[in-house]
PDB file of C-alpha atoms in Angstrom:
ATOM      1  CA  MET P   1       0.000   0.000   0.000  1.00 76.00           C
ATOM      2  CA  SER P   2       1.432   3.388  -1.005  1.00 93.00           C
ATOM      3  CA  VAL P   3       1.458   5.971   1.783  1.00 98.00           C
ATOM      4  CA  LEU P   4       1.386   9.559   0.515  1.00 98.00           C
ATOM      5  CA  ILE P   5       3.601  11.807   2.620  1.00 98.00           C
ATOM      6  CA  CYS P   6       2.832  15.494   2.093  1.00 98.00           C
ATOM      7  CA  GLY P   7       5.461  17.724   3.643  1.00 97.00           C
ATOM      8  CA  SER P   8       8.861  19.311   3.268  1.00 96.00           C
ATOM      9  CA  LEU P   9      12.098  18.088   1.788  1.00 97.00           C
ATOM     10  CA  ALA P  10      14.968  20.102   3.222  1.00 96.00           C
ATOM     11  CA  TYR P  11      18.670  20.315   3.819  1.00 96.00           C
ATOM     12  CA  ASP P  12      19.486  20.471   7.539  1.00 88.00           C
ATOM     13  CA  SER P  13      22.577  22.279   8.798  1.00 89.00           C
ATOM     14  CA  ILE P  14      23.006  20.924  12.327  1.00 84.00           C
ATOM     15  CA  MET P  15      25.315  22.624  14.818  1.00 90.00           C
ATOM     16  CA  VAL P  16      26.220  21.656  18.376  1.00 89.00           C
ATOM     17  CA  PHE P  17      26.700  24.311  21.065  1.00 93.00           C
ATOM     18  CA  GLN P  18      29.028  22.918  23.747  1.00 94.00           C
ATOM     19  CA  ASP P  19      27.156  24.586  26.596  1.00 93.00           C
ATOM     20  CA  ARG P  20      23.569  25.218  27.694  1.00 93.00           C
ATOM     21  CA  PHE P  21      21.357  27.937  26.266  1.00 92.00           C
ATOM     22  CA  LYS P  22      20.052  28.732  29.746  1.00 90.00           C
ATOM     23  CA  ASN P  23      23.525  29.897  30.744  1.00 91.00           C
ATOM     24  CA  HIS P  24      23.491  32.572  28.051  1.00 88.00           C
ATOM     25  CA  ILE P  25      19.845  33.594  27.607  1.00 84.00           C
ATOM     26  CA  LEU P  26      18.854  35.740  30.569  1.00 74.00           C
ATOM     27  CA  PRO P  27      15.086  35.731  31.187  1.00 77.00           C
ATOM     28  CA  ASP P  28      15.111  39.300  32.504  1.00 76.00           C
ATOM     29  CA  ASN P  29      16.743  40.576  29.316  1.00 75.00           C
ATOM     30  CA  ILE P  30      14.753  38.829  26.600  1.00 77.00           C
ATOM     31  CA  HIS P  31      13.596  42.218  25.323  1.00 79.00           C
ATOM     32  CA  ILE P  32      17.207  43.081  24.378  1.00 80.00           C
ATOM     33  CA  LEU P  33      18.258  39.606  23.311  1.00 81.00           C
ATOM     34  CA  ASN P  34      21.534  39.609  21.377  1.00 85.00           C
ATOM     35  CA  VAL P  35      23.448  36.354  21.703  1.00 86.00           C
ATOM     36  CA  SER P  36      25.955  34.455  19.607  1.00 88.00           C
ATOM     37  CA  PHE P  37      26.744  30.752  19.993  1.00 91.00           C
ATOM     38  CA  LEU P  38      30.114  29.334  18.962  1.00 92.00           C
ATOM     39  CA  VAL P  39      29.421  26.009  17.241  1.00 92.00           C
ATOM     40  CA  PRO P  40      32.654  24.145  16.423  1.00 91.00           C
ATOM     41  CA  GLN P  41      30.702  21.099  15.223  1.00 86.00           C
ATOM     42  CA  MET P  42      28.531  21.348  12.113  1.00 88.00           C
ATOM     43  CA  ARG P  43      27.225  18.888   9.562  1.00 88.00           C
ATOM     44  CA  ARG P  44      24.779  19.043   6.646  1.00 90.00           C
ATOM     45  CA  GLU P  45      22.091  16.385   6.489  1.00 94.00           C
ATOM     46  CA  PHE P  46      19.219  15.363   4.250  1.00 97.00           C
ATOM     47  CA  GLY P  47      16.015  16.233   6.075  1.00 94.00           C
ATOM     48  CA  GLY P  48      12.562  17.744   5.918  1.00 94.00           C
ATOM     49  CA  CYS P  49       9.626  15.991   7.541  1.00 96.00           C
ATOM     50  CA  ALA P  50       8.502  14.225   4.337  1.00 98.00           C
ATOM     51  CA  GLY P  51      12.003  12.939   3.593  1.00 97.00           C
ATOM     52  CA  ASN P  52      12.557  11.798   7.168  1.00 98.00           C
ATOM     53  CA  ILE P  53       9.191  10.051   7.471  1.00 98.00           C
ATOM     54  CA  ALA P  54       9.668   8.359   4.095  1.00 98.00           C
ATOM     55  CA  TYR P  55      13.146   7.177   5.112  1.00 98.00           C
ATOM     56  CA  ASN P  56      11.818   5.501   8.274  1.00 98.00           C
ATOM     57  CA  LEU P  57       8.836   3.982   6.512  1.00 98.00           C
ATOM     58  CA  LYS P  58      11.172   2.533   3.881  1.00 98.00           C
ATOM     59  CA  LEU P  59      13.344   0.969   6.625  1.00 98.00           C
ATOM     60  CA  LEU P  60      10.240  -0.891   7.760  1.00 98.00           C
ATOM     61  CA  GLY P  61       9.499  -2.195   4.275  1.00 97.00           C
ATOM     62  CA  GLY P  62       6.729   0.304   3.548  1.00 97.00           C
ATOM     63  CA  GLU P  63       5.945   2.100   0.294  1.00 97.00           C
ATOM     64  CA  PRO P  64       6.400   5.830   0.861  1.00 98.00           C
ATOM     65  CA  LEU P  65       5.361   8.294  -1.832  1.00 98.00           C
ATOM     66  CA  ILE P  66       6.553  11.856  -1.231  1.00 98.00           C
ATOM     67  CA  MET P  67       4.603  14.927  -2.335  1.00 98.00           C
ATOM     68  CA  ALA P  68       6.743  18.067  -2.074  1.00 98.00           C
ATOM     69  CA  THR P  69       8.132  21.088  -3.909  1.00 98.00           C
ATOM     70  CA  VAL P  70      11.896  21.643  -4.113  1.00 98.00           C
ATOM     71  CA  GLY P  71      14.386  24.063  -5.635  1.00 98.00           C
ATOM     72  CA  GLU P  72      17.128  23.965  -8.248  1.00 97.00           C
ATOM     73  CA  ASP P  73      19.644  22.697  -5.667  1.00 96.00           C
ATOM     74  CA  PHE P  74      17.736  19.426  -5.226  1.00 97.00           C
ATOM     75  CA  ASP P  75      20.062  17.169  -7.239  1.00 97.00           C
ATOM     76  CA  PRO P  76      22.047  15.700  -4.279  1.00 96.00           C
ATOM     77  CA  TYR P  77      18.771  14.797  -2.546  1.00 98.00           C
ATOM     78  CA  ARG P  78      17.381  13.347  -5.781  1.00 98.00           C
ATOM     79  CA  LYS P  79      20.369  10.998  -6.046  1.00 98.00           C
ATOM     80  CA  ARG P  80      19.868   9.916  -2.433  1.00 98.00           C
ATOM     81  CA  LEU P  81      16.195   9.083  -2.989  1.00 98.00           C
ATOM     82  CA  ASP P  82      17.194   7.099  -6.086  1.00 98.00           C
ATOM     83  CA  ARG P  83      19.622   5.054  -3.980  1.00 98.00           C
ATOM     84  CA  LEU P  84      16.930   4.459  -1.363  1.00 97.00           C
ATOM     85  CA  GLY P  85      14.383   3.391  -3.966  1.00 97.00           C
ATOM     86  CA  ILE P  86      11.891   6.080  -2.981  1.00 98.00           C
ATOM     87  CA  PRO P  87       9.803   7.313  -5.962  1.00 97.00           C
ATOM     88  CA  GLN P  88       9.927  10.993  -6.945  1.00 97.00           C
ATOM     89  CA  THR P  89       6.775  11.013  -9.050  1.00 96.00           C
ATOM     90  CA  HIS P  90       5.166  13.822  -7.043  1.00 97.00           C
ATOM     91  CA  ILE P  91       8.235  15.904  -6.203  1.00 98.00           C
ATOM     92  CA  ARG P  92       8.035  19.145  -8.187  1.00 98.00           C
ATOM     93  CA  VAL P  93      11.206  21.143  -8.939  1.00 98.00           C
ATOM     94  CA  LEU P  94      10.697  24.915  -9.128  1.00 97.00           C
ATOM     95  CA  ALA P  95      13.053  27.252 -10.978  1.00 95.00           C
ATOM     96  CA  ASP P  96      14.841  30.133  -9.253  1.00 95.00           C
ATOM     97  CA  THR P  97      14.217  28.812  -5.743  1.00 97.00           C
ATOM     98  CA  TYR P  98      16.135  26.954  -3.053  1.00 97.00           C
ATOM     99  CA  THR P  99      15.035  23.697  -1.529  1.00 97.00           C
ATOM    100  CA  ALA P 100      13.907  24.395   2.040  1.00 97.00           C
ATOM    101  CA  GLN P 101      16.824  24.906   4.449  1.00 94.00           C
ATOM    102  CA  CYS P 102      16.818  24.262   8.179  1.00 85.00           C
ATOM    103  CA  PHE P 103      19.539  25.567  10.519  1.00 89.00           C
ATOM    104  CA  ILE P 104      19.458  23.807  13.888  1.00 84.00           C
ATOM    105  CA  THR P 105      21.585  24.533  16.945  1.00 91.00           C
ATOM    106  CA  THR P 106      21.439  21.949  19.755  1.00 85.00           C
ATOM    107  CA  ASP P 107      22.833  22.492  23.252  1.00 90.00           C
ATOM    108  CA  LEU P 108      24.107  19.970  25.803  1.00 90.00           C
ATOM    109  CA  ASP P 109      20.598  19.539  27.252  1.00 90.00           C
ATOM    110  CA  HIS P 110      19.289  18.655  23.772  1.00 79.00           C
ATOM    111  CA  ASN P 111      17.358  21.925  23.577  1.00 87.00           C
ATOM    112  CA  GLN P 112      17.175  23.289  20.048  1.00 83.00           C
ATOM    113  CA  ILE P 113      17.012  26.696  18.359  1.00 89.00           C
ATOM    114  CA  THR P 114      15.965  26.454  14.717  1.00 85.00           C
ATOM    115  CA  ALA P 115      15.859  28.885  11.797  1.00 87.00           C
ATOM    116  CA  PHE P 116      13.973  27.739   8.709  1.00 85.00           C
ATOM    117  CA  HIS P 117      13.955  29.081   5.145  1.00 92.00           C
ATOM    118  CA  PRO P 118      10.921  27.613   3.334  1.00 93.00           C
ATOM    119  CA  GLY P 119      12.112  28.249  -0.225  1.00 96.00           C
ATOM    120  CA  ALA P 120      10.192  26.143  -2.730  1.00 97.00           C
ATOM    121  CA  MET P 121       8.095  24.667   0.073  1.00 96.00           C
ATOM    122  CA  SER P 122       5.939  27.810  -0.022  1.00 95.00           C
ATOM    123  CA  ASN P 123       4.545  26.570  -3.334  1.00 97.00           C
ATOM    124  CA  SER P 124       3.520  23.135  -2.100  1.00 97.00           C
ATOM    125  CA  HIS P 125      -0.066  23.920  -3.075  1.00 96.00           C
ATOM    126  CA  ASP P 126       1.035  23.364  -6.711  1.00 94.00           C
ATOM    127  CA  ASN P 127       0.764  19.631  -5.946  1.00 97.00           C
ATOM    128  CA  HIS P 128      -2.590  17.852  -5.677  1.00 97.00           C
ATOM    129  CA  VAL P 129      -3.495  14.633  -3.892  1.00 98.00           C
ATOM    130  CA  GLY P 130      -5.952  13.798  -6.684  1.00 96.00           C
ATOM    131  CA  GLU P 131      -3.050  13.398  -9.122  1.00 96.00           C
ATOM    132  CA  THR P 132      -1.829  10.249  -7.318  1.00 96.00           C
ATOM    133  CA  GLN P 133      -2.828   6.648  -7.885  1.00 94.00           C
ATOM    134  CA  GLY P 134      -3.097   3.710  -5.511  1.00 93.00           C
ATOM    135  CA  VAL P 135      -2.801   5.771  -2.318  1.00 97.00           C
ATOM    136  CA  LYS P 136      -4.771   4.343   0.607  1.00 96.00           C
ATOM    137  CA  LEU P 137      -3.287   6.336   3.492  1.00 98.00           C
ATOM    138  CA  GLY P 138      -1.611   9.708   3.914  1.00 98.00           C
ATOM    139  CA  ILE P 139      -0.143  12.303   6.232  1.00 98.00           C
ATOM    140  CA  VAL P 140      -0.122  16.089   6.065  1.00 98.00           C
ATOM    141  CA  GLY P 141       3.048  17.269   7.773  1.00 97.00           C
ATOM    142  CA  PRO P 142       4.699  20.680   8.128  1.00 95.00           C
ATOM    143  CA  ASP P 143       4.770  22.336   4.724  1.00 96.00           C
ATOM    144  CA  GLY P 144       3.644  25.554   3.060  1.00 95.00           C
ATOM    145  CA  ARG P 145       0.510  26.904   4.739  1.00 96.00           C
ATOM    146  CA  ASP P 146      -1.689  26.795   1.640  1.00 97.00           C
ATOM    147  CA  GLY P 147      -0.377  23.362   0.760  1.00 98.00           C
ATOM    148  CA  MET P 148      -1.240  21.936   4.174  1.00 98.00           C
ATOM    149  CA  LEU P 149      -4.791  23.255   3.947  1.00 98.00           C
ATOM    150  CA  GLN P 150      -5.227  22.050   0.387  1.00 97.00           C
ATOM    151  CA  HIS P 151      -3.787  18.596   0.970  1.00 98.00           C
ATOM    152  CA  SER P 152      -5.995  18.116   4.030  1.00 98.00           C
ATOM    153  CA  ARG P 153      -9.000  19.143   1.965  1.00 98.00           C
ATOM    154  CA  ASP P 154      -7.923  16.891  -0.907  1.00 98.00           C
ATOM    155  CA  PHE P 155      -7.455  13.807   1.282  1.00 98.00           C
ATOM    156  CA  HIS P 156     -10.933  14.344   2.690  1.00 98.00           C
ATOM    157  CA  ALA P 157     -12.458  14.861  -0.758  1.00 98.00           C
ATOM    158  CA  GLU P 158     -10.748  11.728  -2.108  1.00 97.00           C
ATOM    159  CA  GLY P 159     -11.931   9.669   0.867  1.00 98.00           C
ATOM    160  CA  ILE P 160      -8.338   8.785   1.853  1.00 98.00           C
ATOM    161  CA  PRO P 161      -7.739   8.487   5.617  1.00 98.00           C
ATOM    162  CA  PHE P 162      -4.874  10.688   6.788  1.00 98.00           C
ATOM    163  CA  VAL P 163      -2.901  11.907   9.774  1.00 98.00           C
ATOM    164  CA  PHE P 164      -2.908  15.645  10.415  1.00 98.00           C
ATOM    165  CA  ASP P 165       0.526  16.535  11.800  1.00 98.00           C
ATOM    166  CA  PRO P 166       0.842  20.346  11.958  1.00 97.00           C
ATOM    167  CA  GLY P 167       4.150  20.301  13.861  1.00 95.00           C
ATOM    168  CA  GLN P 168       6.211  23.444  13.346  1.00 87.00           C
ATOM    169  CA  GLY P 169       3.515  24.699  10.974  1.00 91.00           C
ATOM    170  CA  MET P 170       1.062  25.216  13.845  1.00 93.00           C
ATOM    171  CA  PRO P 171       1.669  29.004  14.109  1.00 92.00           C
ATOM    172  CA  LEU P 172       0.543  29.396  10.474  1.00 93.00           C
ATOM    173  CA  PHE P 173      -3.085  28.625  11.318  1.00 97.00           C
ATOM    174  CA  ASN P 174      -5.845  30.273  13.308  1.00 97.00           C
ATOM    175  CA  GLY P 175      -8.284  28.364  15.470  1.00 97.00           C
ATOM    176  CA  ASP P 176     -10.979  27.974  12.817  1.00 98.00           C
ATOM    177  CA  GLU P 177      -8.496  26.619  10.273  1.00 98.00           C
ATOM    178  CA  LEU P 178      -7.188  24.091  12.766  1.00 98.00           C
ATOM    179  CA  LYS P 179     -10.733  23.015  13.611  1.00 98.00           C
ATOM    180  CA  GLN P 180     -11.458  22.494   9.919  1.00 98.00           C
ATOM    181  CA  CYS P 181      -8.351  20.348   9.414  1.00 98.00           C
ATOM    182  CA  LEU P 182      -9.316  18.276  12.445  1.00 98.00           C
ATOM    183  CA  GLU P 183     -12.768  17.718  10.959  1.00 98.00           C
ATOM    184  CA  TRP P 184     -11.207  16.456   7.739  1.00 98.00           C
ATOM    185  CA  ALA P 185      -8.526  14.313   9.398  1.00 98.00           C
ATOM    186  CA  THR P 186      -8.743  10.713  10.580  1.00 98.00           C
ATOM    187  CA  TRP P 187      -5.952  10.978  13.162  1.00 98.00           C
ATOM    188  CA  CYS P 188      -3.895  13.822  14.588  1.00 98.00           C
ATOM    189  CA  THR P 189      -0.442  13.688  16.131  1.00 98.00           C
ATOM    190  CA  LEU P 190       1.122  16.430  18.271  1.00 98.00           C
ATOM    191  CA  ASN P 191       3.920  16.792  20.774  1.00 97.00           C
ATOM    192  CA  ASP P 192       3.019  18.028  24.254  1.00 96.00           C
ATOM    193  CA  TYR P 193       3.756  21.687  23.452  1.00 95.00           C
ATOM    194  CA  GLU P 194       1.775  21.541  20.201  1.00 97.00           C
ATOM    195  CA  ALA P 195      -1.104  19.889  22.053  1.00 97.00           C
ATOM    196  CA  HIS P 196      -1.224  22.802  24.490  1.00 97.00           C
ATOM    197  CA  LEU P 197      -1.170  25.276  21.609  1.00 96.00           C
ATOM    198  CA  MET P 198      -3.863  23.361  19.718  1.00 98.00           C
ATOM    199  CA  CYS P 199      -6.164  23.506  22.736  1.00 98.00           C
ATOM    200  CA  GLU P 200      -5.446  27.199  23.230  1.00 97.00           C
ATOM    201  CA  ARG P 201      -6.121  28.126  19.603  1.00 97.00           C
ATOM    202  CA  THR P 202      -9.224  25.987  19.080  1.00 98.00           C
ATOM    203  CA  GLY P 203     -10.726  26.399  22.545  1.00 98.00           C
ATOM    204  CA  LEU P 204     -11.148  22.625  22.684  1.00 98.00           C
ATOM    205  CA  SER P 205      -9.870  20.126  25.246  1.00 97.00           C
ATOM    206  CA  LEU P 206      -7.789  17.153  24.148  1.00 97.00           C
ATOM    207  CA  GLU P 207     -10.772  14.918  24.842  1.00 97.00           C
ATOM    208  CA  ALA P 208     -13.003  17.090  22.646  1.00 97.00           C
ATOM    209  CA  ILE P 209     -10.434  17.066  19.835  1.00 98.00           C
ATOM    210  CA  ALA P 210     -10.102  13.291  20.089  1.00 98.00           C
ATOM    211  CA  GLY P 211     -13.879  12.971  19.887  1.00 97.00           C
ATOM    212  CA  GLN P 212     -13.731  14.220  16.290  1.00 96.00           C
ATOM    213  CA  LEU P 213     -11.068  11.701  15.276  1.00 98.00           C
ATOM    214  CA  GLU P 214     -10.351   7.998  15.236  1.00 98.00           C
ATOM    215  CA  GLY P 215      -7.402   8.824  17.447  1.00 98.00           C
ATOM    216  CA  LEU P 216      -5.322  11.674  18.873  1.00 98.00           C
ATOM    217  CA  ILE P 217      -1.657  11.038  19.697  1.00 98.00           C
ATOM    218  CA  VAL P 218       0.314  13.303  22.039  1.00 98.00           C
ATOM    219  CA  THR P 219       4.014  12.512  22.286  1.00 98.00           C
ATOM    220  CA  ARG P 220       5.858  13.461  25.478  1.00 96.00           C
ATOM    221  CA  GLY P 221       9.502  12.705  24.695  1.00 92.00           C
ATOM    222  CA  GLY P 222      11.090  10.388  27.232  1.00 92.00           C
ATOM    223  CA  GLU P 223       7.769  10.072  29.056  1.00 96.00           C
ATOM    224  CA  GLY P 224       6.184   8.189  26.155  1.00 97.00           C
ATOM    225  CA  SER P 225       2.926   8.893  24.337  1.00 98.00           C
ATOM    226  CA  ASP P 226      -0.696   9.362  25.331  1.00 98.00           C
ATOM    227  CA  LEU P 227      -3.326   8.088  22.919  1.00 98.00           C
ATOM    228  CA  TYR P 228      -6.857   9.430  23.099  1.00 98.00           C
ATOM    229  CA  VAL P 229      -9.074   6.901  21.357  1.00 96.00           C
ATOM    230  CA  GLY P 230     -12.640   5.670  21.841  1.00 93.00           C
ATOM    231  CA  GLY P 231     -13.183   7.892  24.861  1.00 94.00           C
ATOM    232  CA  SER P 232     -10.163   6.441  26.674  1.00 96.00           C
ATOM    233  CA  ARG P 233      -6.581   7.496  27.219  1.00 97.00           C
ATOM    234  CA  ILE P 234      -3.907   4.853  26.651  1.00 98.00           C
ATOM    235  CA  HIS P 235      -0.297   5.387  27.644  1.00 98.00           C
ATOM    236  CA  VAL P 236       2.483   3.932  25.503  1.00 98.00           C
ATOM    237  CA  PRO P 237       5.872   4.013  27.248  1.00 97.00           C
ATOM    238  CA  ALA P 238       8.996   5.328  25.595  1.00 97.00           C
ATOM    239  CA  VAL P 239      11.538   2.723  24.526  1.00 97.00           C
ATOM    240  CA  ARG P 240      14.899   3.090  26.235  1.00 94.00           C
ATOM    241  CA  ALA P 241      17.466   4.286  23.705  1.00 95.00           C
ATOM    242  CA  GLU P 242      20.987   2.866  23.542  1.00 93.00           C
ATOM    243  CA  ARG P 243      22.289   6.437  23.810  1.00 95.00           C
ATOM    244  CA  LEU P 244      21.039   9.995  23.429  1.00 93.00           C
ATOM    245  CA  ALA P 245      23.001  11.284  20.454  1.00 90.00           C
ATOM    246  CA  ASP P 246      20.702  13.711  18.615  1.00 85.00           C
ATOM    247  CA  PRO P 247      16.957  14.454  18.871  1.00 88.00           C
ATOM    248  CA  THR P 248      16.724  15.863  15.342  1.00 85.00           C
ATOM    249  CA  GLY P 249      14.185  13.832  13.356  1.00 92.00           C
ATOM    250  CA  CYS P 250      12.898  11.736  16.261  1.00 96.00           C
ATOM    251  CA  GLY P 251       9.337  12.932  15.744  1.00 96.00           C
ATOM    252  CA  ASP P 252       9.525  12.007  12.069  1.00 98.00           C
ATOM    253  CA  ALA P 253      10.899   8.561  12.909  1.00 98.00           C
ATOM    254  CA  TYR P 254       7.943   8.160  15.275  1.00 98.00           C
ATOM    255  CA  ARG P 255       5.553   9.050  12.466  1.00 98.00           C
ATOM    256  CA  GLY P 256       7.204   6.582  10.114  1.00 98.00           C
ATOM    257  CA  GLY P 257       6.486   3.810  12.600  1.00 98.00           C
ATOM    258  CA  LEU P 258       2.950   5.075  13.139  1.00 98.00           C
ATOM    259  CA  LEU P 259       2.193   5.067   9.406  1.00 98.00           C
ATOM    260  CA  HIS P 260       3.629   1.579   8.950  1.00 98.00           C
ATOM    261  CA  GLY P 261       1.353   0.265  11.667  1.00 98.00           C
ATOM    262  CA  LEU P 262      -1.740   2.007  10.299  1.00 98.00           C
ATOM    263  CA  ALA P 263      -0.961   0.855   6.757  1.00 97.00           C
ATOM    264  CA  SER P 264      -0.630  -2.698   8.096  1.00 97.00           C
ATOM    265  CA  GLY P 265      -4.077  -2.541   9.695  1.00 97.00           C
ATOM    266  CA  TRP P 266      -2.774  -2.512  13.273  1.00 98.00           C
ATOM    267  CA  SER P 267      -4.527  -0.914  16.216  1.00 97.00           C
ATOM    268  CA  LEU P 268      -3.477   2.606  17.058  1.00 98.00           C
ATOM    269  CA  GLU P 269      -1.841   1.360  20.272  1.00 98.00           C
ATOM    270  CA  LYS P 270       0.351  -1.204  18.511  1.00 98.00           C
ATOM    271  CA  SER P 271       1.191   1.335  15.799  1.00 98.00           C
ATOM    272  CA  CYS P 272       2.365   3.796  18.451  1.00 98.00           C
ATOM    273  CA  LYS P 273       4.486   1.130  20.126  1.00 98.00           C
ATOM    274  CA  LEU P 274       6.391   0.710  16.869  1.00 98.00           C
ATOM    275  CA  ALA P 275       6.515   4.500  16.555  1.00 98.00           C
ATOM    276  CA  SER P 276       8.075   4.715  20.018  1.00 98.00           C
ATOM    277  CA  LEU P 277      10.724   2.174  19.052  1.00 98.00           C
ATOM    278  CA  MET P 278      11.582   4.042  15.833  1.00 98.00           C
ATOM    279  CA  GLY P 279      12.074   7.242  17.819  1.00 98.00           C
ATOM    280  CA  ALA P 280      14.450   5.447  20.189  1.00 98.00           C
ATOM    281  CA  ILE P 281      16.422   3.962  17.303  1.00 98.00           C
ATOM    282  CA  LYS P 282      16.768   7.381  15.686  1.00 98.00           C
ATOM    283  CA  ILE P 283      17.870   9.303  18.779  1.00 97.00           C
ATOM    284  CA  ALA P 284      20.842   6.959  19.182  1.00 96.00           C
ATOM    285  CA  GLU P 285      22.345   8.278  15.914  1.00 95.00           C
ATOM    286  CA  THR P 286      23.223  11.778  14.742  1.00 88.00           C
ATOM    287  CA  GLY P 287      21.196  13.281  11.910  1.00 88.00           C
ATOM    288  CA  PRO P 288      17.629  12.483  10.876  1.00 93.00           C
ATOM    289  CA  GLN P 289      18.461   9.797   8.280  1.00 96.00           C
ATOM    290  CA  ASN P 290      21.658   8.043   9.395  1.00 96.00           C
ATOM    291  CA  HIS P 291      20.221   5.187  11.453  1.00 97.00           C
ATOM    292  CA  ALA P 292      20.028   2.111   9.234  1.00 97.00           C
ATOM    293  CA  PRO P 293      18.944  -1.034  11.104  1.00 97.00           C
ATOM    294  CA  SER P 294      17.624  -3.929   9.037  1.00 97.00           C
ATOM    295  CA  ARG P 295      13.936  -4.756   9.233  1.00 97.00           C
ATOM    296  CA  ASP P 296      14.850  -7.986  11.038  1.00 97.00           C
ATOM    297  CA  ALA P 297      16.811  -5.982  13.621  1.00 98.00           C
ATOM    298  CA  ILE P 298      13.848  -3.654  14.146  1.00 98.00           C
ATOM    299  CA  ALA P 299      11.539  -6.661  14.510  1.00 98.00           C
ATOM    300  CA  ALA P 300      13.819  -8.174  17.158  1.00 98.00           C
ATOM    301  CA  GLN P 301      13.911  -4.914  19.131  1.00 98.00           C
ATOM    302  CA  PHE P 302      10.126  -4.611  18.857  1.00 98.00           C
ATOM    303  CA  ARG P 303       9.677  -8.111  20.260  1.00 98.00           C
ATOM    304  CA  THR P 304      12.078  -7.328  23.106  1.00 97.00           C
ATOM    305  CA  ALA P 305      10.442  -4.014  23.961  1.00 97.00           C
ATOM    306  CA  PHE P 306       6.772  -4.998  23.676  1.00 97.00           C
ATOM    307  CA  GLY P 307       6.609  -8.764  23.204  1.00 97.00           C
ATOM    308  CA  GLU P 308       4.822  -8.346  19.865  1.00 96.00           C
ATOM    309  CA  VAL P 309       5.544  -9.379  16.299  1.00 95.00           C
ATOM    310  CA  LEU P 310       6.357  -6.762  13.670  1.00 93.00           C
TER     311      LEU P 310
END
């Protein structure tokens, strides 16, 4: 089953600050903030939520199909997707633009400060879900504002179940727009901060939001995930990681596991257990797409963590 992943493809420049932001950002002087962080370590990675989710879904043996807009500098990423065997049928290259660029600085507490240039992503509405074939499941991740609204509308119109994952795109929408996307969506996934913001903007409680969906997932980092489904709240514990190397892309790894489970017809709880494992596997490696366990290795870890078969 092809899973359509609507979202960004981006180049990530990841820098490590060998100290803690809290030692340099003074709360009483935020109004005159002027700080500079020396970052001796820097690397450039392939990223973007659509690319990261597709990478993790492919590790699991899934069939990811990316829908995104990119710039003239896309060629290195194109070659990578070719090597991974991920189709580029619905990746549109736009002239005179850059592919989206993300600049991430991480401190020793794994806090992050991110600057993002959307580039070609701002024209993601040039792509249409109705142009695809054989898609039975989808996700709308962080992307251009108009594209996220359109793709949510398109999934609903085509009768294709999808996950609404506003992520870093949350500030782009007002309360009514978020309510509309929730009405169209089948599932919604948020981290704990995004969940708070969603409630604030829509005026709805998490229970009320979940009542409109087949399931609401709120991830809480090392504390695991809370699933709101069928009027109940189910807690899925976090999987213990071998090491904490880099949080960049952990949420996308989680979503790759979630989509694999949903595409396989699993319950939301079992799907989120696999999602939790994929997040733990990712955080043990630097960069969003450098972990590369075999499917058999993932299956063995899943059995060890949850006693279930992949």
